[in-house]
């Protein structure tokens, strides 16, 4: 899996989103409740851009006339026909067994860690004996 550094956290405001072209795909990153979620920017129903979807809450009803809101902002309601998806994993609420948006793992790392990177060259001890340079492997 290839890592792509796409933005600073401040580039995507709370409650907003931004689309990035990554390896020929448009991926939309949402910033909700302090977390970031990445999904393919294409509704699996008819291809609507999910960057236009509404970020809504989950509504449940324990009894008639009573409803409860949870996971505020974490569900996507497609702008074209209203299908709803779970932002955490792309799962459809309309047809969860068959319909899903492709989702991608997202992490937030400090600039200091990224600058350091995982790139470490193999090193070997070196010492000088008279006029010869000796490398030990
Ligand atoms: S294109 Fe998204 S619900 Fe139809």
PDB file of N, CA, C and O in Angstrom, residues 35-111:
ATOM      1  N   UNK A  35     -12.122  13.781  13.241  1.00  0.00           N
ATOM      2  CA  UNK A  35     -11.564  12.640  12.519  1.00  0.00           C
ATOM      3  C   UNK A  35     -11.600  12.902  11.021  1.00  0.00           C
ATOM      4  O   UNK A  35     -12.378  13.726  10.538  1.00  0.00           O
ATOM      5  N   UNK A  36     -10.767  12.166  10.290  1.00  0.00           N
ATOM      6  CA  UNK A  36     -10.734  12.283   8.823  1.00  0.00           C
ATOM      7  C   UNK A  36     -11.121  10.938   8.210  1.00  0.00           C
ATOM      8  O   UNK A  36     -10.686   9.888   8.682  1.00  0.00           O
ATOM      9  N   UNK A  37     -11.961  11.004   7.160  1.00  0.00           N
ATOM     10  CA  UNK A  37     -12.413   9.798   6.464  1.00  0.00           C
ATOM     11  C   UNK A  37     -12.199   9.994   4.969  1.00  0.00           C
ATOM     12  O   UNK A  37     -12.517  11.053   4.426  1.00  0.00           O
ATOM     13  N   UNK A  38     -11.683   8.971   4.300  1.00  0.00           N
ATOM     14  CA  UNK A  38     -11.413   9.067   2.864  1.00  0.00           C
ATOM     15  C   UNK A  38     -12.247   8.043   2.108  1.00  0.00           C
ATOM     16  O   UNK A  38     -12.262   6.854   2.443  1.00  0.00           O
ATOM     17  N   UNK A  39     -12.932   8.528   1.069  1.00  0.00           N
ATOM     18  CA  UNK A  39     -13.787   7.665   0.258  1.00  0.00           C
ATOM     19  C   UNK A  39     -13.580   7.990  -1.210  1.00  0.00           C
ATOM     20  O   UNK A  39     -13.266   9.137  -1.567  1.00  0.00           O
ATOM     21  N   UNK A  40     -13.807   6.999  -2.063  1.00  0.00           N
ATOM     22  CA  UNK A  40     -13.827   7.267  -3.497  1.00  0.00           C
ATOM     23  C   UNK A  40     -14.942   8.270  -3.759  1.00  0.00           C
ATOM     24  O   UNK A  40     -16.062   8.102  -3.260  1.00  0.00           O
ATOM     25  N   UNK A  41     -14.635   9.307  -4.531  1.00  0.00           N
ATOM     26  CA  UNK A  41     -15.607  10.397  -4.710  1.00  0.00           C
ATOM     27  C   UNK A  41     -16.635  10.050  -5.789  1.00  0.00           C
ATOM     28  O   UNK A  41     -16.845  10.802  -6.738  1.00  0.00           O
ATOM     29  N   UNK A  42     -17.284   8.903  -5.626  1.00  0.00           N
ATOM     30  CA  UNK A  42     -18.244   8.465  -6.648  1.00  0.00           C
ATOM     31  C   UNK A  42     -19.294   7.590  -5.975  1.00  0.00           C
ATOM     32  O   UNK A  42     -18.977   6.543  -5.410  1.00  0.00           O
ATOM     33  N   UNK A  43     -20.534   8.014  -6.048  1.00  0.00           N
ATOM     34  CA  UNK A  43     -21.616   7.222  -5.457  1.00  0.00           C
ATOM     35  C   UNK A  43     -21.796   5.927  -6.261  1.00  0.00           C
ATOM     36  O   UNK A  43     -21.863   5.968  -7.501  1.00  0.00           O
ATOM     37  N   UNK A  44     -21.902   4.780  -5.597  1.00  0.00           N
ATOM     38  CA  UNK A  44     -22.039   3.512  -6.334  1.00  0.00           C
ATOM     39  C   UNK A  44     -23.402   3.346  -7.010  1.00  0.00           C
ATOM     40  O   UNK A  44     -23.575   2.425  -7.813  1.00  0.00           O
ATOM     41  N   UNK A  45     -24.362   4.213  -6.721  1.00  0.00           N
ATOM     42  CA  UNK A  45     -25.662   4.111  -7.385  1.00  0.00           C
ATOM     43  C   UNK A  45     -25.582   4.613  -8.825  1.00  0.00           C
ATOM     44  O   UNK A  45     -25.749   3.844  -9.761  1.00  0.00           O
ATOM     45  N   UNK A  46     -25.302   5.905  -9.010  1.00  0.00           N
ATOM     46  CA  UNK A  46     -25.276   6.459 -10.364  1.00  0.00           C
ATOM     47  C   UNK A  46     -24.114   7.413 -10.578  1.00  0.00           C
ATOM     48  O   UNK A  46     -24.120   8.185 -11.533  1.00  0.00           O
ATOM     49  N   UNK A  47     -23.145   7.368  -9.680  1.00  0.00           N
ATOM     50  CA  UNK A  47     -21.905   8.097  -9.935  1.00  0.00           C
ATOM     51  C   UNK A  47     -21.831   9.534  -9.458  1.00  0.00           C
ATOM     52  O   UNK A  47     -20.920  10.265  -9.841  1.00  0.00           O
ATOM     53  N   UNK A  48     -22.742   9.974  -8.624  1.00  0.00           N
ATOM     54  CA  UNK A  48     -22.702  11.354  -8.140  1.00  0.00           C
ATOM     55  C   UNK A  48     -21.411  11.612  -7.361  1.00  0.00           C
ATOM     56  O   UNK A  48     -20.894  10.715  -6.683  1.00  0.00           O
ATOM     57  N   UNK A  49     -20.900  12.844  -7.447  1.00  0.00           N
ATOM     58  CA  UNK A  49     -19.711  13.176  -6.649  1.00  0.00           C
ATOM     59  C   UNK A  49     -20.098  13.286  -5.168  1.00  0.00           C
ATOM     60  O   UNK A  49     -20.959  14.086  -4.807  1.00  0.00           O
ATOM     61  N   UNK A  50     -19.452  12.504  -4.335  1.00  0.00           N
ATOM     62  CA  UNK A  50     -19.837  12.470  -2.916  1.00  0.00           C
ATOM     63  C   UNK A  50     -19.390  13.718  -2.160  1.00  0.00           C
ATOM     64  O   UNK A  50     -19.847  13.953  -1.041  1.00  0.00           O
ATOM     65  N   UNK A  51     -18.541  14.529  -2.779  1.00  0.00           N
ATOM     66  CA  UNK A  51     -18.180  15.793  -2.134  1.00  0.00           C
ATOM     67  C   UNK A  51     -19.400  16.692  -1.966  1.00  0.00           C
ATOM     68  O   UNK A  51     -19.405  17.597  -1.142  1.00  0.00           O
ATOM     69  N   UNK A  52     -20.462  16.436  -2.751  1.00  0.00           N
ATOM     70  CA  UNK A  52     -21.697  17.221  -2.663  1.00  0.00           C
ATOM     71  C   UNK A  52     -22.705  16.605  -1.695  1.00  0.00           C
ATOM     72  O   UNK A  52     -23.788  17.160  -1.483  1.00  0.00           O
ATOM     73  N   UNK A  53     -22.397  15.444  -1.142  1.00  0.00           N
ATOM     74  CA  UNK A  53     -23.333  14.762  -0.241  1.00  0.00           C
ATOM     75  C   UNK A  53     -23.482  15.541   1.060  1.00  0.00           C
ATOM     76  O   UNK A  53     -22.575  16.259   1.479  1.00  0.00           O
ATOM     77  N   UNK A  54     -24.617  15.362   1.703  1.00  0.00           N
ATOM     78  CA  UNK A  54     -24.839  15.979   3.012  1.00  0.00           C
ATOM     79  C   UNK A  54     -24.274  15.071   4.092  1.00  0.00           C
ATOM     80  O   UNK A  54     -24.414  13.843   4.016  1.00  0.00           O
ATOM     81  N   UNK A  55     -23.639  15.675   5.075  1.00  0.00           N
ATOM     82  CA  UNK A  55     -23.143  14.920   6.226  1.00  0.00           C
ATOM     83  C   UNK A  55     -24.229  14.991   7.297  1.00  0.00           C
ATOM     84  O   UNK A  55     -24.491  16.070   7.841  1.00  0.00           O
ATOM     85  N   UNK A  56     -24.851  13.871   7.582  1.00  0.00           N
ATOM     86  CA  UNK A  56     -26.013  13.866   8.464  1.00  0.00           C
ATOM     87  C   UNK A  56     -25.787  12.943   9.653  1.00  0.00           C
ATOM     88  O   UNK A  56     -24.786  12.226   9.726  1.00  0.00           O
ATOM     89  N   UNK A  57     -26.742  12.938  10.562  1.00  0.00           N
ATOM     90  CA  UNK A  57     -26.675  12.088  11.753  1.00  0.00           C
ATOM     91  C   UNK A  57     -27.458  10.793  11.515  1.00  0.00           C
ATOM     92  O   UNK A  57     -28.286  10.700  10.609  1.00  0.00           O
ATOM     93  N   UNK A  58     -27.177   9.812  12.350  1.00  0.00           N
ATOM     94  CA  UNK A  58     -27.974   8.588  12.318  1.00  0.00           C
ATOM     95  C   UNK A  58     -29.199   8.819  13.189  1.00  0.00           C
ATOM     96  O   UNK A  58     -29.088   9.288  14.325  1.00  0.00           O
ATOM     97  N   UNK A  59     -30.352   8.494  12.654  1.00  0.00           N
ATOM     98  CA  UNK A  59     -31.595   8.633  13.414  1.00  0.00           C
ATOM     99  C   UNK A  59     -32.135   7.256  13.747  1.00  0.00           C
ATOM    100  O   UNK A  59     -32.231   6.391  12.880  1.00  0.00           O
ATOM    101  N   UNK A  60     -32.475   7.035  15.003  1.00  0.00           N
ATOM    102  CA  UNK A  60     -33.110   5.778  15.404  1.00  0.00           C
ATOM    103  C   UNK A  60     -34.348   6.121  16.207  1.00  0.00           C
ATOM    104  O   UNK A  60     -34.460   7.218  16.780  1.00  0.00           O
ATOM    105  N   UNK A  61     -35.259   5.175  16.253  1.00  0.00           N
ATOM    106  CA  UNK A  61     -36.504   5.424  16.947  1.00  0.00           C
ATOM    107  C   UNK A  61     -36.845   4.236  17.835  1.00  0.00           C
ATOM    108  O   UNK A  61     -37.182   3.155  17.334  1.00  0.00           O
ATOM    109  N   UNK A  62     -36.757   4.413  19.159  1.00  0.00           N
ATOM    110  CA  UNK A  62     -37.093   3.302  20.052  1.00  0.00           C
ATOM    111  C   UNK A  62     -38.598   3.055  20.138  1.00  0.00           C
ATOM    112  O   UNK A  62     -39.026   1.968  20.525  1.00  0.00           O
ATOM    113  N   UNK A  63     -39.386   4.052  19.784  1.00  0.00           N
ATOM    114  CA  UNK A  63     -40.844   3.908  19.826  1.00  0.00           C
ATOM    115  C   UNK A  63     -41.462   5.004  18.965  1.00  0.00           C
ATOM    116  O   UNK A  63     -40.809   6.004  18.660  1.00  0.00           O
ATOM    117  N   UNK A  64     -42.692   4.816  18.545  1.00  0.00           N
ATOM    118  CA  UNK A  64     -43.328   5.831  17.697  1.00  0.00           C
ATOM    119  C   UNK A  64     -43.310   7.216  18.352  1.00  0.00           C
ATOM    120  O   UNK A  64     -43.562   7.355  19.552  1.00  0.00           O
ATOM    121  N   UNK A  65     -42.966   8.210  17.550  1.00  0.00           N
ATOM    122  CA  UNK A  65     -42.966   9.578  18.042  1.00  0.00           C
ATOM    123  C   UNK A  65     -41.690   9.994  18.744  1.00  0.00           C
ATOM    124  O   UNK A  65     -41.552  11.153  19.142  1.00  0.00           O
ATOM    125  N   UNK A  66     -40.782   9.072  18.921  1.00  0.00           N
ATOM    126  CA  UNK A  66     -39.527   9.380  19.608  1.00  0.00           C
ATOM    127  C   UNK A  66     -38.371   9.018  18.670  1.00  0.00           C
ATOM    128  O   UNK A  66     -38.370   7.945  18.075  1.00  0.00           O
ATOM    129  N   UNK A  67     -37.447   9.916  18.520  1.00  0.00           N
ATOM    130  CA  UNK A  67     -36.267   9.592  17.725  1.00  0.00           C
ATOM    131  C   UNK A  67     -35.024  10.122  18.418  1.00  0.00           C
ATOM    132  O   UNK A  67     -35.084  11.056  19.212  1.00  0.00           O
ATOM    133  N   UNK A  68     -33.906   9.464  18.104  1.00  0.00           N
ATOM    134  CA  UNK A  68     -32.635   9.842  18.701  1.00  0.00           C
ATOM    135  C   UNK A  68     -31.597  10.037  17.604  1.00  0.00           C
ATOM    136  O   UNK A  68     -31.556   9.267  16.651  1.00  0.00           O
ATOM    137  N   UNK A  69     -30.775  11.063  17.778  1.00  0.00           N
ATOM    138  CA  UNK A  69     -29.688  11.330  16.836  1.00  0.00           C
ATOM    139  C   UNK A  69     -28.384  10.836  17.437  1.00  0.00           C
ATOM    140  O   UNK A  69     -28.129  11.027  18.615  1.00  0.00           O
ATOM    141  N   UNK A  70     -27.581  10.197  16.609  1.00  0.00           N
ATOM    142  CA  UNK A  70     -26.252   9.776  17.054  1.00  0.00           C
ATOM    143  C   UNK A  70     -25.294   9.907  15.861  1.00  0.00           C
ATOM    144  O   UNK A  70     -25.721  10.104  14.727  1.00  0.00           O
ATOM    145  N   UNK A  71     -24.023   9.792  16.144  1.00  0.00           N
ATOM    146  CA  UNK A  71     -22.990   9.863  15.105  1.00  0.00           C
ATOM    147  C   UNK A  71     -23.238  11.062  14.185  1.00  0.00           C
ATOM    148  O   UNK A  71     -23.194  10.936  12.953  1.00  0.00           O
ATOM    149  N   UNK A  72     -23.438  12.203  14.792  1.00  0.00           N
ATOM    150  CA  UNK A  72     -23.781  13.422  14.042  1.00  0.00           C
ATOM    151  C   UNK A  72     -22.691  13.742  13.012  1.00  0.00           C
ATOM    152  O   UNK A  72     -21.507  13.840  13.352  1.00  0.00           O
ATOM    153  N   UNK A  73     -23.092  13.878  11.749  1.00  0.00           N
ATOM    154  CA  UNK A  73     -22.175  14.231  10.667  1.00  0.00           C
ATOM    155  C   UNK A  73     -21.436  13.071  10.049  1.00  0.00           C
ATOM    156  O   UNK A  73     -20.712  13.234   9.081  1.00  0.00           O
ATOM    157  N   UNK A  74     -21.591  11.856  10.573  1.00  0.00           N
ATOM    158  CA  UNK A  74     -20.811  10.720  10.080  1.00  0.00           C
ATOM    159  C   UNK A  74     -21.500   9.926   8.982  1.00  0.00           C
ATOM    160  O   UNK A  74     -20.918   8.984   8.448  1.00  0.00           O
ATOM    161  N   UNK A  75     -22.736  10.257   8.653  1.00  0.00           N
ATOM    162  CA  UNK A  75     -23.413   9.551   7.569  1.00  0.00           C
ATOM    163  C   UNK A  75     -23.527  10.471   6.369  1.00  0.00           C
ATOM    164  O   UNK A  75     -23.810  11.660   6.511  1.00  0.00           O
ATOM    165  N   UNK A  76     -23.315   9.905   5.196  1.00  0.00           N
ATOM    166  CA  UNK A  76     -23.401  10.672   3.955  1.00  0.00           C
ATOM    167  C   UNK A  76     -24.748  10.421   3.292  1.00  0.00           C
ATOM    168  O   UNK A  76     -25.147   9.265   3.128  1.00  0.00           O
ATOM    169  N   UNK A  77     -25.415  11.487   2.899  1.00  0.00           N
ATOM    170  CA  UNK A  77     -26.643  11.351   2.110  1.00  0.00           C
ATOM    171  C   UNK A  77     -26.351  11.908   0.725  1.00  0.00           C
ATOM    172  O   UNK A  77     -26.146  13.118   0.562  1.00  0.00           O
ATOM    173  N   UNK A  78     -26.345  11.038  -0.250  1.00  0.00           N
ATOM    174  CA  UNK A  78     -25.979  11.438  -1.607  1.00  0.00           C
ATOM    175  C   UNK A  78     -26.922  12.530  -2.111  1.00  0.00           C
ATOM    176  O   UNK A  78     -28.142  12.473  -1.913  1.00  0.00           O
ATOM    177  N   UNK A  79     -26.330  13.495  -2.804  1.00  0.00           N
ATOM    178  CA  UNK A  79     -27.102  14.653  -3.248  1.00  0.00           C
ATOM    179  C   UNK A  79     -28.063  14.322  -4.393  1.00  0.00           C
ATOM    180  O   UNK A  79     -29.025  15.050  -4.618  1.00  0.00           O
ATOM    181  N   UNK A  80     -27.806  13.234  -5.092  1.00  0.00           N
ATOM    182  CA  UNK A  80     -28.653  12.967  -6.268  1.00  0.00           C
ATOM    183  C   UNK A  80     -29.936  12.216  -5.925  1.00  0.00           C
ATOM    184  O   UNK A  80     -31.022  12.618  -6.318  1.00  0.00           O
ATOM    185  N   UNK A  81     -29.859  11.101  -5.204  1.00  0.00           N
ATOM    186  CA  UNK A  81     -31.066  10.305  -4.941  1.00  0.00           C
ATOM    187  C   UNK A  81     -31.229   9.942  -3.467  1.00  0.00           C
ATOM    188  O   UNK A  81     -32.110   9.154  -3.121  1.00  0.00           O
ATOM    189  N   UNK A  82     -30.367  10.469  -2.633  1.00  0.00           N
ATOM    190  CA  UNK A  82     -30.565  10.312  -1.196  1.00  0.00           C
ATOM    191  C   UNK A  82     -30.090   9.015  -0.577  1.00  0.00           C
ATOM    192  O   UNK A  82     -30.376   8.763   0.590  1.00  0.00           O
ATOM    193  N   UNK A  83     -29.378   8.171  -1.304  1.00  0.00           N
ATOM    194  CA  UNK A  83     -28.842   6.969  -0.663  1.00  0.00           C
ATOM    195  C   UNK A  83     -27.896   7.406   0.454  1.00  0.00           C
ATOM    196  O   UNK A  83     -27.170   8.408   0.316  1.00  0.00           O
ATOM    197  N   UNK A  84     -27.864   6.610   1.526  1.00  0.00           N
ATOM    198  CA  UNK A  84     -27.040   6.973   2.682  1.00  0.00           C
ATOM    199  C   UNK A  84     -25.939   5.941   2.907  1.00  0.00           C
ATOM    200  O   UNK A  84     -26.151   4.740   2.735  1.00  0.00           O
ATOM    201  N   UNK A  85     -24.784   6.456   3.323  1.00  0.00           N
ATOM    202  CA  UNK A  85     -23.606   5.612   3.523  1.00  0.00           C
ATOM    203  C   UNK A  85     -22.912   5.969   4.835  1.00  0.00           C
ATOM    204  O   UNK A  85     -22.933   7.113   5.262  1.00  0.00           O
ATOM    205  N   UNK A  86     -22.279   4.954   5.406  1.00  0.00           N
ATOM    206  CA  UNK A  86     -21.495   5.153   6.625  1.00  0.00           C
ATOM    207  C   UNK A  86     -20.118   5.667   6.223  1.00  0.00           C
ATOM    208  O   UNK A  86     -19.381   5.003   5.488  1.00  0.00           O
ATOM    209  N   UNK A  87     -19.770   6.836   6.712  1.00  0.00           N
ATOM    210  CA  UNK A  87     -18.509   7.458   6.328  1.00  0.00           C
ATOM    211  C   UNK A  87     -17.298   6.653   6.808  1.00  0.00           C
ATOM    212  O   UNK A  87     -16.230   6.693   6.216  1.00  0.00           O
ATOM    213  N   UNK A  88     -17.469   5.896   7.894  1.00  0.00           N
ATOM    214  CA  UNK A  88     -16.325   5.160   8.452  1.00  0.00           C
ATOM    215  C   UNK A  88     -15.855   4.022   7.548  1.00  0.00           C
ATOM    216  O   UNK A  88     -14.683   3.673   7.527  1.00  0.00           O
ATOM    217  N   UNK A  89     -16.795   3.387   6.857  1.00  0.00           N
ATOM    218  CA  UNK A  89     -16.389   2.224   6.053  1.00  0.00           C
ATOM    219  C   UNK A  89     -17.027   2.186   4.662  1.00  0.00           C
ATOM    220  O   UNK A  89     -16.819   1.237   3.916  1.00  0.00           O
ATOM    221  N   UNK A  90     -17.828   3.185   4.328  1.00  0.00           N
ATOM    222  CA  UNK A  90     -18.446   3.232   3.006  1.00  0.00           C
ATOM    223  C   UNK A  90     -19.681   2.372   2.859  1.00  0.00           C
ATOM    224  O   UNK A  90     -20.288   2.324   1.782  1.00  0.00           O
ATOM    225  N   UNK A  91     -20.073   1.689   3.923  1.00  0.00           N
ATOM    226  CA  UNK A  91     -21.217   0.768   3.846  1.00  0.00           C
ATOM    227  C   UNK A  91     -22.522   1.517   3.589  1.00  0.00           C
ATOM    228  O   UNK A  91     -22.772   2.553   4.183  1.00  0.00           O
ATOM    229  N   UNK A  92     -23.335   0.952   2.708  1.00  0.00           N
ATOM    230  CA  UNK A  92     -24.644   1.537   2.423  1.00  0.00           C
ATOM    231  C   UNK A  92     -25.637   1.191   3.519  1.00  0.00           C
ATOM    232  O   UNK A  92     -25.643   0.082   4.054  1.00  0.00           O
ATOM    233  N   UNK A  93     -26.499   2.132   3.840  1.00  0.00           N
ATOM    234  CA  UNK A  93     -27.603   1.837   4.762  1.00  0.00           C
ATOM    235  C   UNK A  93     -28.809   1.350   3.980  1.00  0.00           C
ATOM    236  O   UNK A  93     -29.733   0.791   4.519  1.00  0.00           O
ATOM    237  N   UNK A  94     -28.795   1.579   2.675  1.00  0.00           N
ATOM    238  CA  UNK A  94     -29.905   1.164   1.820  1.00  0.00           C
ATOM    239  C   UNK A  94     -29.808  -0.330   1.511  1.00  0.00           C
ATOM    240  O   UNK A  94     -30.795  -1.064   1.590  1.00  0.00           O
ATOM    241  N   UNK A  95     -28.612  -0.795   1.165  1.00  0.00           N
ATOM    242  CA  UNK A  95     -28.411  -2.196   0.796  1.00  0.00           C
ATOM    243  C   UNK A  95     -27.031  -2.630   1.282  1.00  0.00           C
ATOM    244  O   UNK A  95     -26.098  -2.774   0.493  1.00  0.00           O
ATOM    245  N   UNK A  96     -26.857  -2.804   2.595  1.00  0.00           N
ATOM    246  CA  UNK A  96     -25.515  -3.004   3.167  1.00  0.00           C
ATOM    247  C   UNK A  96     -24.787  -4.247   2.687  1.00  0.00           C
ATOM    248  O   UNK A  96     -23.564  -4.302   2.735  1.00  0.00           O
ATOM    249  N   UNK A  97     -25.523  -5.263   2.218  1.00  0.00           N
ATOM    250  CA  UNK A  97     -24.833  -6.491   1.788  1.00  0.00           C
ATOM    251  C   UNK A  97     -24.231  -6.353   0.389  1.00  0.00           C
ATOM    252  O   UNK A  97     -23.293  -7.042   0.031  1.00  0.00           O
ATOM    253  N   UNK A  98     -24.780  -5.458  -0.422  1.00  0.00           N
ATOM    254  CA  UNK A  98     -24.330  -5.408  -1.819  1.00  0.00           C
ATOM    255  C   UNK A  98     -23.707  -4.074  -2.238  1.00  0.00           C
ATOM    256  O   UNK A  98     -22.966  -4.027  -3.216  1.00  0.00           O
ATOM    257  N   UNK A  99     -23.999  -2.999  -1.544  1.00  0.00           N
ATOM    258  CA  UNK A  99     -23.553  -1.678  -2.013  1.00  0.00           C
ATOM    259  C   UNK A  99     -22.593  -1.062  -1.000  1.00  0.00           C
ATOM    260  O   UNK A  99     -22.879  -1.032   0.196  1.00  0.00           O
ATOM    261  N   UNK A 100     -21.487  -0.583  -1.525  1.00  0.00           N
ATOM    262  CA  UNK A 100     -20.476   0.000  -0.640  1.00  0.00           C
ATOM    263  C   UNK A 100     -19.631   0.988  -1.425  1.00  0.00           C
ATOM    264  O   UNK A 100     -19.329   0.759  -2.594  1.00  0.00           O
ATOM    265  N   UNK A 101     -19.245   2.075  -0.770  1.00  0.00           N
ATOM    266  CA  UNK A 101     -18.284   3.002  -1.369  1.00  0.00           C
ATOM    267  C   UNK A 101     -16.896   2.520  -0.990  1.00  0.00           C
ATOM    268  O   UNK A 101     -16.667   2.101   0.158  1.00  0.00           O
ATOM    269  N   UNK A 102     -15.974   2.596  -1.892  1.00  0.00           N
ATOM    270  CA  UNK A 102     -14.588   2.244  -1.570  1.00  0.00           C
ATOM    271  C   UNK A 102     -14.053   3.251  -0.557  1.00  0.00           C
ATOM    272  O   UNK A 102     -14.136   4.465  -0.764  1.00  0.00           O
ATOM    273  N   UNK A 103     -13.542   2.745   0.557  1.00  0.00           N
ATOM    274  CA  UNK A 103     -12.979   3.638   1.568  1.00  0.00           C
ATOM    275  C   UNK A 103     -11.482   3.356   1.699  1.00  0.00           C
ATOM    276  O   UNK A 103     -11.005   2.278   1.331  1.00  0.00           O
ATOM    277  N   UNK A 104     -10.762   4.326   2.231  1.00  0.00           N
ATOM    278  CA  UNK A 104      -9.307   4.236   2.331  1.00  0.00           C
ATOM    279  C   UNK A 104      -8.874   4.583   3.757  1.00  0.00           C
ATOM    280  O   UNK A 104      -9.455   5.491   4.373  1.00  0.00           O
ATOM    281  N   UNK A 105      -7.852   3.905   4.266  1.00  0.00           N
ATOM    282  CA  UNK A 105      -7.337   4.264   5.591  1.00  0.00           C
ATOM    283  C   UNK A 105      -6.750   5.674   5.568  1.00  0.00           C
ATOM    284  O   UNK A 105      -6.111   6.056   4.586  1.00  0.00           O
ATOM    285  N   UNK A 106      -6.975   6.415   6.635  1.00  0.00           N
ATOM    286  CA  UNK A 106      -6.442   7.774   6.769  1.00  0.00           C
ATOM    287  C   UNK A 106      -5.688   7.865   8.089  1.00  0.00           C
ATOM    288  O   UNK A 106      -6.144   7.338   9.098  1.00  0.00           O
ATOM    289  N   UNK A 107      -4.561   8.507   8.080  1.00  0.00           N
ATOM    290  CA  UNK A 107      -3.864   8.773   9.335  1.00  0.00           C
ATOM    291  C   UNK A 107      -3.401  10.223   9.322  1.00  0.00           C
ATOM    292  O   UNK A 107      -3.272  10.836   8.268  1.00  0.00           O
ATOM    293  N   UNK A 108      -3.201  10.753  10.508  1.00  0.00           N
ATOM    294  CA  UNK A 108      -2.666  12.106  10.661  1.00  0.00           C
ATOM    295  C   UNK A 108      -1.327  11.984  11.372  1.00  0.00           C
ATOM    296  O   UNK A 108      -1.232  11.356  12.430  1.00  0.00           O
ATOM    297  N   UNK A 109      -0.297  12.522  10.773  1.00  0.00           N
ATOM    298  CA  UNK A 109       1.036  12.445  11.358  1.00  0.00           C
ATOM    299  C   UNK A 109       1.657  13.835  11.394  1.00  0.00           C
ATOM    300  O   UNK A 109       1.344  14.675  10.543  1.00  0.00           O
ATOM    301  N   UNK A 110       2.513  14.063  12.350  1.00  0.00           N
ATOM    302  CA  UNK A 110       3.141  15.377  12.475  1.00  0.00           C
ATOM    303  C   UNK A 110       4.144  15.579  11.346  1.00  0.00           C
ATOM    304  O   UNK A 110       4.708  14.622  10.796  1.00  0.00           O
ATOM    305  N   UNK A 111       4.362  16.842  10.993  1.00  0.00           N
ATOM    306  CA  UNK A 111       5.342  17.155   9.963  1.00  0.00           C
ATOM    307  C   UNK A 111       6.726  16.661  10.344  1.00  0.00           C
ATOM    308  O   UNK A 111       7.504  16.235   9.488  1.00  0.00           O
TER     309      UNK A 111
END
